Coordinates of C-alpha atoms and ligand atoms in Angstrom, one line a residue:
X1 CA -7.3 -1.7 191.7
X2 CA -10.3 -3.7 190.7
X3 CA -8.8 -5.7 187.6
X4 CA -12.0 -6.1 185.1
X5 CA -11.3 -9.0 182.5
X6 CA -14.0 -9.3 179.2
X7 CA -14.1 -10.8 176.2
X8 CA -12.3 -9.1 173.2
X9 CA -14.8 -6.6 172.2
X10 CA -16.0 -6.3 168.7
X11 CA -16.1 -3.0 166.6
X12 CA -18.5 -3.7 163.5
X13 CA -18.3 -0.4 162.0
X14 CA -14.1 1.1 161.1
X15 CA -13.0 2.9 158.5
X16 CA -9.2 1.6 158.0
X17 CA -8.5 3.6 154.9
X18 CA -6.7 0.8 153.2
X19 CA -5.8 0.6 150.0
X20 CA -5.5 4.2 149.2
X21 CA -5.8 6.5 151.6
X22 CA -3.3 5.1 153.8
X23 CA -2.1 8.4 155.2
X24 CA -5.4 9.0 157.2
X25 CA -5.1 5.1 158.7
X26 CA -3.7 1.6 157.9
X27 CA -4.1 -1.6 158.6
X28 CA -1.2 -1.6 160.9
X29 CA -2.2 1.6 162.8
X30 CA -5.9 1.0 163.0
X31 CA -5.7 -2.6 164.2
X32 CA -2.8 -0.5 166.6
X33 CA -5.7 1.4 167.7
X34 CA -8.6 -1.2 167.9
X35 CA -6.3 -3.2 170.4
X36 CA -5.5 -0.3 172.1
X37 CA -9.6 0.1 172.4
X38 CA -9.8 -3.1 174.0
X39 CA -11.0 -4.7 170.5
X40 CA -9.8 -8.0 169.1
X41 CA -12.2 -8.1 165.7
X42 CA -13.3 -4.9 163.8
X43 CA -15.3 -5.1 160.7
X44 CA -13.9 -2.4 157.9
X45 CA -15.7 -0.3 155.7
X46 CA -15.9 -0.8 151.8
X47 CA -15.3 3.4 151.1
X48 CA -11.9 2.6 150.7
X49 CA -9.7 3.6 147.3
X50 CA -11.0 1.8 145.2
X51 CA -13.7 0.6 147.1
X52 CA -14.4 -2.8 148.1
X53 CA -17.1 -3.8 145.8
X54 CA -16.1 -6.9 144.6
X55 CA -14.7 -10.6 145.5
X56 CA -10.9 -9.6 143.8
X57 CA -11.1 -6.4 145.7
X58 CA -12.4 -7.8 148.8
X59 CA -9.6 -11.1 148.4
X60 CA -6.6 -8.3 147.9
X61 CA -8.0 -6.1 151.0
X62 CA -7.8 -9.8 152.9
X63 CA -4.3 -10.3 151.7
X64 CA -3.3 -7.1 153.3
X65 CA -5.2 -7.7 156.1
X66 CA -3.0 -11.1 156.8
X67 CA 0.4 -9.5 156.8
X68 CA -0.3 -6.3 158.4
X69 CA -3.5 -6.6 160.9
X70 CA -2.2 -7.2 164.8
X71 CA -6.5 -7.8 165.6
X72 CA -9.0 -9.7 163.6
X73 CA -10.6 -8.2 160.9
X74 CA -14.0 -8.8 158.5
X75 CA -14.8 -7.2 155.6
X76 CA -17.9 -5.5 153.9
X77 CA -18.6 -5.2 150.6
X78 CA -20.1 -2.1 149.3
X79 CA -22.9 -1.4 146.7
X80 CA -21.7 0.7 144.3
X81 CA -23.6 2.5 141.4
X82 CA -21.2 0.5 138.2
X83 CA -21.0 -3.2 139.6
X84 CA -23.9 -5.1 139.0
X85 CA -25.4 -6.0 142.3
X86 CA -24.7 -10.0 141.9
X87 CA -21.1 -9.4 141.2
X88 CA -21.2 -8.4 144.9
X89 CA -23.3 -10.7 146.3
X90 CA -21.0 -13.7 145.2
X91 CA -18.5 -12.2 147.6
X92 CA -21.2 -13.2 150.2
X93 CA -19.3 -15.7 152.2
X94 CA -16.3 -13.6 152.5
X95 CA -17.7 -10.8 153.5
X96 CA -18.8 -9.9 156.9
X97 CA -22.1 -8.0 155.0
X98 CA -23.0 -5.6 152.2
X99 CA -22.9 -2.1 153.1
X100 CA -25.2 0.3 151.3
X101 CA -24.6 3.9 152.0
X102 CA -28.3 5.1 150.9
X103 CA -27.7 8.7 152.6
X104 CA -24.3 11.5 151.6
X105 CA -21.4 10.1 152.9
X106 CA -17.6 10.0 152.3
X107 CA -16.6 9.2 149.0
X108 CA -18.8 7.9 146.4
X109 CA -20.4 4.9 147.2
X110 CA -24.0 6.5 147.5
X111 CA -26.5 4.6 145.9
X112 CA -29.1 7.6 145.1
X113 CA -31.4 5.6 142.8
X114 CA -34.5 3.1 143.6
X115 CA -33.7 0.5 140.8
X116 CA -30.3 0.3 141.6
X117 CA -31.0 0.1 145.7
X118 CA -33.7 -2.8 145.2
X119 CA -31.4 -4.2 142.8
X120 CA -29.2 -5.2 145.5
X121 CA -31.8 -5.4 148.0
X122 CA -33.0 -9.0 145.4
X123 CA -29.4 -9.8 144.5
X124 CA -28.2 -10.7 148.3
X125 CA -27.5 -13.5 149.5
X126 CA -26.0 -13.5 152.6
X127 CA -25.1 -14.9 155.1
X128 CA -24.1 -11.5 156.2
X129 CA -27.0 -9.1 156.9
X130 CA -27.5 -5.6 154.7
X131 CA -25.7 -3.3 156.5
X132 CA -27.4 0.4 155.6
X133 CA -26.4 4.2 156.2
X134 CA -30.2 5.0 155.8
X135 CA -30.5 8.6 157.7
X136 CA -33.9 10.0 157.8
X137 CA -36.5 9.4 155.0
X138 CA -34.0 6.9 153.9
X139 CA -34.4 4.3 156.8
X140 CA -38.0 3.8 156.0
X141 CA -37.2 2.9 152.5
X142 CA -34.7 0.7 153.6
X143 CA -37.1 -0.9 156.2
X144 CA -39.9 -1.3 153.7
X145 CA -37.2 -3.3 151.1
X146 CA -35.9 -5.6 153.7
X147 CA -39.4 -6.8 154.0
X148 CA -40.3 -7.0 150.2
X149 CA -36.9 -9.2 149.7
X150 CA -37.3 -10.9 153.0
X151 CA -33.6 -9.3 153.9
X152 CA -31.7 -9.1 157.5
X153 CA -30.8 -5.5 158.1
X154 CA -28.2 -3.6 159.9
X155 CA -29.0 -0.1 160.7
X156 CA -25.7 1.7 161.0
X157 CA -25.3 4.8 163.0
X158 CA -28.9 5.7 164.5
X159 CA -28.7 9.1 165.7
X160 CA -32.4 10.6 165.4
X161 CA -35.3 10.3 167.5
X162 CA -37.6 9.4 164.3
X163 CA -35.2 6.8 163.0
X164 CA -35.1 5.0 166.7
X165 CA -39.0 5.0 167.3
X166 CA -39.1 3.6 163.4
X167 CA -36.7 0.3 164.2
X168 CA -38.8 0.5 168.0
X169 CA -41.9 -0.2 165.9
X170 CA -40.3 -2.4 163.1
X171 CA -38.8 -4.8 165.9
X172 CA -42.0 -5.1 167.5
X173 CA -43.8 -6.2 163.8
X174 CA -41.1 -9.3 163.7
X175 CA -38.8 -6.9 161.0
X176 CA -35.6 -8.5 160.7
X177 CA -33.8 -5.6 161.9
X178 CA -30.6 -4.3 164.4
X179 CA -29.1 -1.0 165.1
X180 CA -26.1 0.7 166.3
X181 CA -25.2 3.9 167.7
X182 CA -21.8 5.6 167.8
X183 CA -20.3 6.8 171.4
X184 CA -20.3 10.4 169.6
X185 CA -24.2 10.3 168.8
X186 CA -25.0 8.9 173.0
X187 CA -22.5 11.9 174.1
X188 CA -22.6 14.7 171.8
X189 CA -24.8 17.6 170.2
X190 CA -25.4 20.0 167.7
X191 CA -24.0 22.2 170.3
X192 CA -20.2 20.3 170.9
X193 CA -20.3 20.1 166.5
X194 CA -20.5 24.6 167.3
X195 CA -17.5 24.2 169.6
X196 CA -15.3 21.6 167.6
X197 CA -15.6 23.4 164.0
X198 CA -14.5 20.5 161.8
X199 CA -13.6 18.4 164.2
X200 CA -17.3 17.2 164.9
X201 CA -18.2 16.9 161.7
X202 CA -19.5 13.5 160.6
X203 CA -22.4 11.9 158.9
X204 CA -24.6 11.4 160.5
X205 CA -24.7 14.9 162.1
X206 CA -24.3 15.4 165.5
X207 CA -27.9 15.9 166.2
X208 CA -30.3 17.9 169.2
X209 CA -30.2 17.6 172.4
X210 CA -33.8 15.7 172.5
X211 CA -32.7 13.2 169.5
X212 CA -29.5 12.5 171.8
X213 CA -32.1 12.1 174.8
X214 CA -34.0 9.3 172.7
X215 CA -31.0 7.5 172.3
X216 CA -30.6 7.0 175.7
X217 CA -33.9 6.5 176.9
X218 CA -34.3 3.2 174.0
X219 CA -30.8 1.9 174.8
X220 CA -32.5 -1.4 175.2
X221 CA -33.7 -1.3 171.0
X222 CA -29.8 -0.7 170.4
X223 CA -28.0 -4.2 169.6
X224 CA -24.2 -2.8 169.4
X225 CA -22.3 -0.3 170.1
X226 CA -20.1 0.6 167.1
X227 CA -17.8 3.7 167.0
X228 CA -17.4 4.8 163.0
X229 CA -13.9 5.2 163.4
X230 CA -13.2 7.4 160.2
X231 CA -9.8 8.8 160.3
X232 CA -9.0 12.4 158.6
X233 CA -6.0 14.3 159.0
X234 CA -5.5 17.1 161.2
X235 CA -4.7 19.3 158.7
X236 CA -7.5 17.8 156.4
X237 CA -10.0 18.7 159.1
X238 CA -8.6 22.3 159.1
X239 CA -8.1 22.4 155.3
X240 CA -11.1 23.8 153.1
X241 CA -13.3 21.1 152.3
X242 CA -13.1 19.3 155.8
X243 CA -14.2 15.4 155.4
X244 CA -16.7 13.8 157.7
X245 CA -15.5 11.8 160.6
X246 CA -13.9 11.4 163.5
X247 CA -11.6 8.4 165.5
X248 CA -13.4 6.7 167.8
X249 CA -11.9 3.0 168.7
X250 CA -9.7 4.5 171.7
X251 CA -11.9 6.0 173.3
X252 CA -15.6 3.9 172.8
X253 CA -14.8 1.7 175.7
X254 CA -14.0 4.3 179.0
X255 CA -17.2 6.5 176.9
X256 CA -19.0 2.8 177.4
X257 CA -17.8 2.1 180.9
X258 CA -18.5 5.1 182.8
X259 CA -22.5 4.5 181.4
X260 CA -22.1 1.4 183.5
X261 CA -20.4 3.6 186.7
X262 CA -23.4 5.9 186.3
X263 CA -25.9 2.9 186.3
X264 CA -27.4 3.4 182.9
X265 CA -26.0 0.4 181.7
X266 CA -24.8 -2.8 183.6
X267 CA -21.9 -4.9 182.5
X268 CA -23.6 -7.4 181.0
X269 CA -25.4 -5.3 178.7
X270 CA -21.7 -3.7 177.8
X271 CA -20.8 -7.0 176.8
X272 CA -24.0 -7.3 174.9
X273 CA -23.5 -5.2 173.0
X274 CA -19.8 -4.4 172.4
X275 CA -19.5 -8.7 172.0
X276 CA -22.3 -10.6 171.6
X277 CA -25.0 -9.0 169.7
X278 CA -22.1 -8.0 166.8
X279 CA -20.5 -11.4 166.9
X280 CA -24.5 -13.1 166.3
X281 CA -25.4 -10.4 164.2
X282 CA -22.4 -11.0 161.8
X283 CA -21.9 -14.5 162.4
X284 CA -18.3 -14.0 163.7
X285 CA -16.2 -16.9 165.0
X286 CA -15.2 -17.2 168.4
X287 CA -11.7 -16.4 169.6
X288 CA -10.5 -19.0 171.7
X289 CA -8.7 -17.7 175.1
X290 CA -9.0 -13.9 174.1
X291 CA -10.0 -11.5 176.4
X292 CA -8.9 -8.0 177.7
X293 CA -8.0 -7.0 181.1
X294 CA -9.2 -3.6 182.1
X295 CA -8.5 -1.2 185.4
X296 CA -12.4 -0.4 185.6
X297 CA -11.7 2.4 188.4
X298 CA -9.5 4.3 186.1
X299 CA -10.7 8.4 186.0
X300 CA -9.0 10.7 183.9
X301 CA -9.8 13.1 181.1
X302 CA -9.3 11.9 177.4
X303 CA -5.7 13.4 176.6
X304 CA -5.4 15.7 173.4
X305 CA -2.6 13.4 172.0
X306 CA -1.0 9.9 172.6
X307 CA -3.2 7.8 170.5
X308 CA -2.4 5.0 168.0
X309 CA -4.7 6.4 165.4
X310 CA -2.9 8.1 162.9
X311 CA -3.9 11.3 163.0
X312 CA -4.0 11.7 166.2
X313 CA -6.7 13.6 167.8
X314 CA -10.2 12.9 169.4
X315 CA -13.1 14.7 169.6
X316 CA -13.1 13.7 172.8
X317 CA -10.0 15.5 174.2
X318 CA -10.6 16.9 177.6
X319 CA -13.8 14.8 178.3
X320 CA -14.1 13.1 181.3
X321 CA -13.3 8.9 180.6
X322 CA -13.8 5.8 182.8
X323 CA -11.7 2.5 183.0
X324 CA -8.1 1.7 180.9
X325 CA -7.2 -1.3 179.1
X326 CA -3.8 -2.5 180.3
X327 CA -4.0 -5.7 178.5
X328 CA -4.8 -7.5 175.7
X329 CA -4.6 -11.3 175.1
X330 CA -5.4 -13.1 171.6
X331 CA -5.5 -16.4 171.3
X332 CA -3.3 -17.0 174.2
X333 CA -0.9 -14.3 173.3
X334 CA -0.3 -10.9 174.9
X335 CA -1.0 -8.7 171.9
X336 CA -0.9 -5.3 174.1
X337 CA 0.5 -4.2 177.5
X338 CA 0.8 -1.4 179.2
X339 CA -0.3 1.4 176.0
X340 CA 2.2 -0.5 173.7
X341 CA 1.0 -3.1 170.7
X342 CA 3.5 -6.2 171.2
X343 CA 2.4 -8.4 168.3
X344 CA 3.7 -8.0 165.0
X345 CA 2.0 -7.2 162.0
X346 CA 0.3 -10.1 160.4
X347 CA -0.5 -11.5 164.1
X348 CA -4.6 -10.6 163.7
X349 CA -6.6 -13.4 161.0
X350 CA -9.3 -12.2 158.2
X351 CA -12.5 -13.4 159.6
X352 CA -15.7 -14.3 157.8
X353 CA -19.0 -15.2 158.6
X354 CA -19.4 -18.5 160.0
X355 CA -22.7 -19.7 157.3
Ligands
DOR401 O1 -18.6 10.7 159.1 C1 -18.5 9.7 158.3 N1 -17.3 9.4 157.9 N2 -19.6 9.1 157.9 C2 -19.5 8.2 156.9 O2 -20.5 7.7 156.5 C3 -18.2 7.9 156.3 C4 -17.1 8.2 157.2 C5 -15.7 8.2 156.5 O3 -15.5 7.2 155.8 O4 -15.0 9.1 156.7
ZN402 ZN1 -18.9 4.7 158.7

């Protein structure tokens, strides 16, 4: 069995759910699931309860983070439409980057108005980049105010044709810009979303069959792959008003790895951009003797049940997957074997931006 060791992999876009909404995911079982994934750092999500829009709320999420995380973790802080945008901003150096959810999202961090949007687009400092859920129209506001504040931005979850050819031609005019793409955007469609009721519902929506094409066929504009793990109950998914989201951090890397066994990717550009491009792009510190250990020749289908996510199911149930992570090391100590977490809570560190 060809035994396949890389570096820790980096998740830059999670949804823990802690404080608040602890019953969809917590820091325990979401860094549970992340080293499960083959990940060693993840970077959370502000659209926690309440959300993570200031230094005290950022310092208390980092406080739970110590005692309970079993993998490294970073923080965003989120613009908000009641906290003046500087209040944020000096949370700067703890924080991994300010998220601004520009489009609809979960909960109620959308920031729907100009003044407010450029507000923080002059308040930030850094060092973190702006990290923006621009969908659509959206982007190219967000593009155009990166330039007028002279701002590093972080395109989160790409999943149209237009929005790809927009950062294409904004990378090739010098803009300061990255992107991302989610596993569920490179794999699925409109047409799975039909198929999987609730279950593939998300924001972005899962889009056509030629915006998933364009995806592929730029792969080389896209500096990370990040999965949006957004936990939601089963039984919220079925319930009335279903929320958007789905798990992804136990299944991103065998999605990831049989790219490379179909020779659309190689390994290097795996690493790319599952390691390096997030650690640069966020300034993350290095991990001294981490790495994960991976049967690369593993085929199977994703199983409907048996993941360390807490609720428990994957869109991906009954796809075909690629590759198994039987270990995990961190910082010199085996933190999973064999499907089972053996650190203890409190064994992952809050990370921050290295300025
Ligand atoms: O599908 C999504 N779920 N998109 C978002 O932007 C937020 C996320 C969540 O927090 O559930
Ligand atoms: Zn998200």
């Amino acid at each position: 069995m060809p035994l396949l060791r890389l570096p820790g992999l980096i998740d830059p876009h999670v949804h823990l759910r802690e404080p608040g909404l602890t019953h969809k995911e917590d820091l325990f079982s979401g860094t549970c699931a992340a080293l499960a994934g083959g990940f060693t750092t993840i970077l959370d999500m502000p659209n926690s309860r309440p959300p993570t829009s200031t230094p005290e709320r950022l310092e208390e999420k980092a406080r739970l983070a110590a005692a309970k995380a079993v993998c490294d973790v970073g923080f965003f802080v989120g613009a908000t439409n009641d906290t003046p945008p500087e209040v944020a901003a000096t949370a700067g150096p703890q924080a991994c980057g300010l998220k601004i959810y520009v489009s609809e999202t979960f909960g109620s961090l959308r920031i729907a108005e100009l003044g407010t949007l450029a507000g923080y687009f002059a308040a930030w400092r850094g060092p973190g980049p702006i990290a923006v859920h621009a969908e659509d129209m959206m982007l190219a506001t967000c593009l155009a105010l990166a330039e007028l504040y002279d701002q590093r931005l972080h395109v989160v979850h790409v999943s149209l044709a237009s929005e790809i050819a927009l950062i294409r031609r904004a990378k090739a005019r010098g803009v300061r810009v990255t992107c991302e793409v989610t596993p569920h955007h490179l794999y699925l469609t409109e047409a799975d979303a039909a198929r999987l009721g609730a279950f593939g519902q998300m924001r972005p929506a899962l889009a056509t069959e030629a915006d998933r094409q364009a995806l592929w066929d730029h792969l080389d504009s896209i500096d990370c792959i990040a999965t949006d793990h957004a936990p939601h109950t089963a039984a919220e998914k079925e319930g009335e008003n279903p929320p958007p989201g789905v798990p992804g951090l136990e299944t991103s890397l065998p999605l990831m790895l049989l790219v490379v066994a179909g020779g659309r990717l190689t390994l290097d550009d795996l690493v790319a951009k599952m390691h390096t491009n997030p650690r640069r792009i966020y300034g993350l510190p290095e991990q001294p003797d981490t790495y994960i250990e991976v049967d690369a020749d593993a085929r199977y289908d994703f199983p409907a049940q048996g993941w360390l996510t807490r609720p428990g199911w994957s869109p991906f149930a009954g796809m075909p997957a690629r590759g198994r992570v039987l270990r995990v090391v961190l910082r010199g100590r085996e933190v999973f074997r064999d499907g089972r977490v053996l650190a203890g809570p409190g064994a992952g560190r809050v990370v921050a931006p290295t300025p």
